[in-house]
Amino acid sequence: MKIALLGYGKMGQVIERIALERGHEIVLRKDEFNTYEGLSNADVAIDFSIPAVAVDNISSCFYANVPVVSGTTGWLDRYDEMVSLCTAKKGAFLSSSNFSLGVNIFFELNEYLAKMMSKFDAYKVEMEEIHHTQKLDAPSGTAISLAKGIIKNSSYTNWTLEKPEPKQIHIEAVRIENVPGTHTVTYNSAVDVIEIKHTAHNRDGFALGAVIAAEWIVGKQGVFTMKDVLDLK
């Protein structure tokens, strides 16, 4: 499989290593210094760039008729626009706040727990996410996905980084050198605490999931999530 890497930072380089280990070929390594030349030769593109260029990267894939999986966060206010363009161009698109197989199982566990806990008003939910100091957005896209999963299955209505109002989920965003990603969801009551937590040891899990998603989407048409890839629906 021929892969275009859109974004060639630390994650892009880990994705490259894992893709090569799985027998794939890299036909484009796109950073701020080069063009999209070679994109049309790719079977699939993987976007791990920055919020400012993610929409351009994804759009370019649709116009080049190349399926794209995107792990960039911080641009999702334009997600619906990209879905519409994908549909118009009969393309294939998969965006995820986190491609880690473990995190996507964690997403499912989070929703199931939220549904159970919605019956017990004595417990108040809060979240913490810890990432490396180079991460540009806060809270993380993964934390936002976790919050949305709770909101969908409870009476909570929104999340905030500030002091929460009633029915808001407080997210504490912490930045520490060399932390790949840790997410904790906590239900506190006066008598006990229930907590679920996912800790990434390195970037390999994110990269492997992205490559697996890229392998899966080739030959397909439509808009997908990691639930489709992992058959979690």
GROMACS .gro file of C-alpha atoms in nm:
model
  233
    1MET     CA    1   0.000   0.000   0.000
    2LYS     CA    2   0.130   0.348  -0.092
    3ILE     CA    3   0.084   0.601   0.188
    4ALA     CA    4   0.105   0.981   0.189
    5LEU     CA    5   0.203   1.123   0.528
    6LEU     CA    6   0.051   1.468   0.577
    7GLY     CA    7   0.248   1.602   0.870
    8TYR     CA    8   0.596   1.471   0.940
    9GLY     CA    9   0.656   1.555   1.303
   10LYS     CA   10   0.715   1.306   1.581
   11MET     CA   11   0.388   1.120   1.517
   12GLY     CA   12   0.439   1.117   1.142
   13GLN     CA   13   0.780   0.960   1.186
   14VAL     CA   14   0.645   0.690   1.418
   15ILE     CA   15   0.365   0.618   1.169
   16GLU     CA   16   0.627   0.591   0.893
   17ARG     CA   17   0.827   0.335   1.093
   18ILE     CA   18   0.525   0.120   1.169
   19ALA     CA   19   0.391   0.145   0.813
   20LEU     CA   20   0.726   0.031   0.674
   21GLU     CA   21   0.737  -0.255   0.925
   22ARG     CA   22   0.395  -0.364   0.793
   23GLY     CA   23   0.525  -0.369   0.435
   24HIS     CA   24   0.386  -0.037   0.309
   25GLU     CA   25   0.556   0.234   0.102
   26ILE     CA   26   0.570   0.606   0.182
   27VAL     CA   27   0.520   0.816  -0.135
   28LEU     CA   28   0.487   1.161   0.027
   29ARG     CA   29   0.616   1.315   0.348
   30LYS     CA   30   0.435   1.650   0.363
   31ASP     CA   31   0.562   1.922   0.595
   32GLU     CA   32   0.564   2.303   0.574
   33PHE     CA   33   0.855   2.302   0.330
   34ASN     CA   34   0.715   2.092   0.043
   35THR     CA   35   0.405   2.054  -0.174
   36TYR     CA   36   0.138   1.788  -0.230
   37GLU     CA   37   0.334   1.647  -0.526
   38GLY     CA   38   0.301   1.269  -0.510
   39LEU     CA   39  -0.034   1.270  -0.329
   40SER     CA   40  -0.220   1.142  -0.634
   41ASN     CA   41   0.007   0.836  -0.639
   42ALA     CA   42  -0.102   0.732  -0.290
   43ASP     CA   43  -0.356   0.462  -0.208
   44VAL     CA   44  -0.435   0.642   0.120
   45ALA     CA   45  -0.325   0.947   0.319
   46ILE     CA   46  -0.268   0.978   0.693
   47ASP     CA   47  -0.295   1.329   0.836
   48PHE     CA   48  -0.118   1.401   1.165
   49SER     CA   49  -0.043   1.768   1.110
   50ILE     CA   50  -0.150   2.082   1.300
   51PRO     CA   51  -0.493   2.248   1.324
   52ALA     CA   52  -0.398   2.534   1.090
   53VAL     CA   53  -0.334   2.307   0.791
   54ALA     CA   54  -0.555   2.004   0.860
   55VAL     CA   55  -0.847   2.128   0.649
   56ASP     CA   56  -0.619   2.199   0.352
   57ASN     CA   57  -0.464   1.854   0.386
   58ILE     CA   58  -0.798   1.674   0.405
   59SER     CA   59  -0.951   1.879   0.121
   60SER     CA   60  -0.652   1.807  -0.101
   61CYS     CA   61  -0.708   1.434  -0.050
   62PHE     CA   62  -1.072   1.458  -0.158
   63TYR     CA   63  -0.978   1.653  -0.473
   64ALA     CA   64  -0.705   1.397  -0.549
   65ASN     CA   65  -0.950   1.107  -0.493
   66VAL     CA   66  -0.733   0.967  -0.212
   67PRO     CA   67  -0.894   0.820   0.104
   68VAL     CA   68  -0.778   1.002   0.416
   69VAL     CA   69  -0.760   0.924   0.787
   70SER     CA   70  -0.694   1.222   1.014
   71GLY     CA   71  -0.572   1.224   1.372
   72THR     CA   72  -0.523   1.600   1.393
   73THR     CA   73  -0.736   1.773   1.657
   74GLY     CA   74  -0.820   2.137   1.720
   75TRP     CA   75  -0.988   2.199   1.381
   76LEU     CA   76  -1.319   2.014   1.432
   77ASP     CA   77  -1.531   2.329   1.411
   78ARG     CA   78  -1.499   2.262   1.035
   79TYR     CA   79  -1.566   1.889   1.055
   80ASP     CA   80  -1.915   1.916   0.897
   81GLU     CA   81  -1.763   2.109   0.608
   82MET     CA   82  -1.518   1.827   0.542
   83VAL     CA   83  -1.797   1.567   0.565
   84SER     CA   84  -1.995   1.760   0.303
   85LEU     CA   85  -1.692   1.784   0.074
   86CYS     CA   86  -1.621   1.413   0.118
   87THR     CA   87  -1.979   1.330   0.020
   88ALA     CA   88  -1.969   1.566  -0.279
   89LYS     CA   89  -1.644   1.414  -0.405
   90LYS     CA   90  -1.755   1.057  -0.327
   91GLY     CA   91  -1.446   1.020  -0.111
   92ALA     CA   92  -1.352   0.826   0.200
   93PHE     CA   93  -1.281   0.997   0.531
   94LEU     CA   94  -1.208   0.880   0.883
   95SER     CA   95  -1.132   1.125   1.161
   96SER     CA   96  -1.056   1.029   1.518
   97SER     CA   97  -0.936   1.217   1.824
   98ASN     CA   98  -0.733   0.907   1.910
   99PHE     CA   99  -0.643   0.604   1.697
  100SER     CA  100  -0.514   0.393   1.984
  101LEU     CA  101  -0.698   0.061   1.995
  102GLY     CA  102  -0.694   0.076   2.377
  103VAL     CA  103  -0.837   0.428   2.385
  104ASN     CA  104  -1.123   0.333   2.154
  105ILE     CA  105  -1.210   0.047   2.388
  106PHE     CA  106  -1.182   0.305   2.670
  107PHE     CA  107  -1.433   0.526   2.484
  108GLU     CA  108  -1.685   0.241   2.488
  109LEU     CA  109  -1.622   0.169   2.856
  110ASN     CA  110  -1.665   0.540   2.935
  111GLU     CA  111  -2.006   0.553   2.766
  112TYR     CA  112  -2.123   0.236   2.937
  113LEU     CA  113  -2.014   0.368   3.278
  114ALA     CA  114  -2.178   0.706   3.213
  115LYS     CA  115  -2.507   0.536   3.134
  116MET     CA  116  -2.487   0.338   3.460
  117MET     CA  117  -2.386   0.639   3.671
  118SER     CA  118  -2.661   0.864   3.531
  119LYS     CA  119  -2.900   0.700   3.780
  120PHE     CA  120  -2.696   0.809   4.082
  121ASP     CA  121  -2.700   1.183   4.151
  122ALA     CA  122  -2.465   1.149   4.449
  123TYR     CA  123  -2.171   1.106   4.209
  124LYS     CA  124  -2.019   1.404   4.028
  125VAL     CA  125  -1.798   1.345   3.727
  126GLU     CA  126  -1.471   1.520   3.647
  127MET     CA  127  -1.184   1.450   3.409
  128GLU     CA  128  -0.810   1.500   3.383
  129GLU     CA  129  -0.591   1.476   3.076
  130ILE     CA  130  -0.210   1.492   3.080
  131HIS     CA  131   0.000   1.541   2.766
  132HIS     CA  132   0.346   1.652   2.657
  133THR     CA  133   0.428   2.023   2.656
  134GLN     CA  134   0.437   2.039   2.273
  135LYS     CA  135   0.065   1.960   2.243
  136LEU     CA  136  -0.102   2.269   2.094
  137ASP     CA  137  -0.467   2.222   2.193
  138ALA     CA  138  -0.627   2.194   2.536
  139PRO     CA  139  -0.820   2.002   2.636
  140SER     CA  140  -0.712   1.715   2.415
  141GLY     CA  141  -0.942   1.587   2.144
  142THR     CA  142  -0.954   1.259   2.333
  143ALA     CA  143  -1.078   1.436   2.646
  144ILE     CA  144  -1.346   1.615   2.443
  145SER     CA  145  -1.455   1.281   2.294
  146LEU     CA  146  -1.477   1.132   2.644
  147ALA     CA  147  -1.682   1.431   2.763
  148LYS     CA  148  -1.918   1.400   2.467
  149GLY     CA  149  -1.961   1.030   2.546
  150ILE     CA  150  -2.067   1.117   2.900
  151ILE     CA  151  -2.299   1.397   2.784
  152LYS     CA  152  -2.470   1.164   2.537
  153ASN     CA  153  -2.548   0.916   2.816
  154SER     CA  154  -2.629   1.144   3.111
  155SER     CA  155  -2.788   1.472   3.216
  156TYR     CA  156  -2.460   1.664   3.175
  157THR     CA  157  -2.484   1.930   2.904
  158ASN     CA  158  -2.132   2.062   2.843
  159TRP     CA  159  -1.767   2.057   2.949
  160THR     CA  160  -1.541   2.336   3.070
  161LEU     CA  161  -1.180   2.405   3.164
  162GLU     CA  162  -1.300   2.658   3.419
  163LYS     CA  163  -1.489   2.615   3.746
  164PRO     CA  164  -1.793   2.411   3.637
  165GLU     CA  165  -2.152   2.527   3.650
  166PRO     CA  166  -2.417   2.265   3.739
  167LYS     CA  167  -2.439   1.997   3.469
  168GLN     CA  168  -2.094   2.085   3.334
  169ILE     CA  169  -1.800   1.843   3.330
  170HIS     CA  170  -1.476   1.997   3.454
  171ILE     CA  171  -1.169   1.894   3.252
  172GLU     CA  172  -0.827   1.956   3.402
  173ALA     CA  173  -0.567   1.988   3.123
  174VAL     CA  174  -0.209   1.930   3.242
  175ARG     CA  175   0.108   1.961   3.033
  176ILE     CA  176   0.422   1.771   3.144
  177GLU     CA  177   0.738   1.700   2.945
  178ASN     CA  178   0.744   1.366   2.758
  179VAL     CA  179   0.396   1.239   2.854
  180PRO     CA  180   0.230   1.069   2.551
  181GLY     CA  181  -0.120   1.087   2.699
  182THR     CA  182  -0.310   0.997   3.016
  183HIS     CA  183  -0.688   1.034   3.055
  184THR     CA  184  -0.881   0.982   3.377
  185VAL     CA  185  -1.258   0.994   3.433
  186THR     CA  186  -1.358   1.016   3.798
  187TYR     CA  187  -1.696   0.987   3.970
  188ASN     CA  188  -1.676   1.137   4.319
  189SER     CA  189  -1.926   1.099   4.601
  190ALA     CA  190  -1.911   1.173   4.974
  191VAL     CA  191  -1.837   0.808   5.050
  192ASP     CA  192  -1.625   0.675   4.764
  193VAL     CA  193  -1.468   0.729   4.423
  194ILE     CA  194  -1.506   0.536   4.097
  195GLU     CA  195  -1.229   0.595   3.844
  196ILE     CA  196  -1.135   0.470   3.498
  197LYS     CA  197  -0.803   0.558   3.342
  198HIS     CA  198  -0.607   0.507   3.023
  199THR     CA  199  -0.231   0.563   3.015
  200ALA     CA  200  -0.030   0.555   2.693
  201HIS     CA  201   0.330   0.438   2.735
  202ASN     CA  202   0.446   0.574   2.398
  203ARG     CA  203   0.320   0.691   2.057
  204ASP     CA  204   0.331   0.345   1.898
  205GLY     CA  205  -0.029   0.262   1.991
  206PHE     CA  206  -0.161   0.578   1.823
  207ALA     CA  207   0.050   0.515   1.513
  208LEU     CA  208  -0.046   0.147   1.482
  209GLY     CA  209  -0.416   0.232   1.504
  210ALA     CA  210  -0.377   0.498   1.234
  211VAL     CA  211  -0.205   0.253   1.000
  212ILE     CA  212  -0.471  -0.013   1.066
  213ALA     CA  213  -0.740   0.249   0.990
  214ALA     CA  214  -0.560   0.339   0.667
  215GLU     CA  215  -0.543  -0.026   0.565
  216TRP     CA  216  -0.916  -0.063   0.640
  217ILE     CA  217  -1.043   0.244   0.450
  218VAL     CA  218  -0.880   0.169   0.114
  219GLY     CA  219  -1.149   0.084  -0.142
  220LYS     CA  220  -1.432   0.225   0.069
  221GLN     CA  221  -1.652   0.531   0.022
  222GLY     CA  222  -1.813   0.739   0.297
  223VAL     CA  223  -1.743   0.888   0.639
  224PHE     CA  224  -1.628   0.651   0.911
  225THR     CA  225  -1.500   0.633   1.270
  226MET     CA  226  -1.278   0.392   1.459
  227LYS     CA  227  -1.594   0.214   1.572
  228ASP     CA  228  -1.629   0.098   1.211
  229VAL     CA  229  -1.267  -0.014   1.192
  230LEU     CA  230  -1.285  -0.208   1.518
  231ASP     CA  231  -1.644  -0.329   1.467
  232LEU     CA  232  -1.752  -0.179   1.802
  233LYS     CA  233  -2.102  -0.076   1.690
   0.00000   0.00000   0.00000
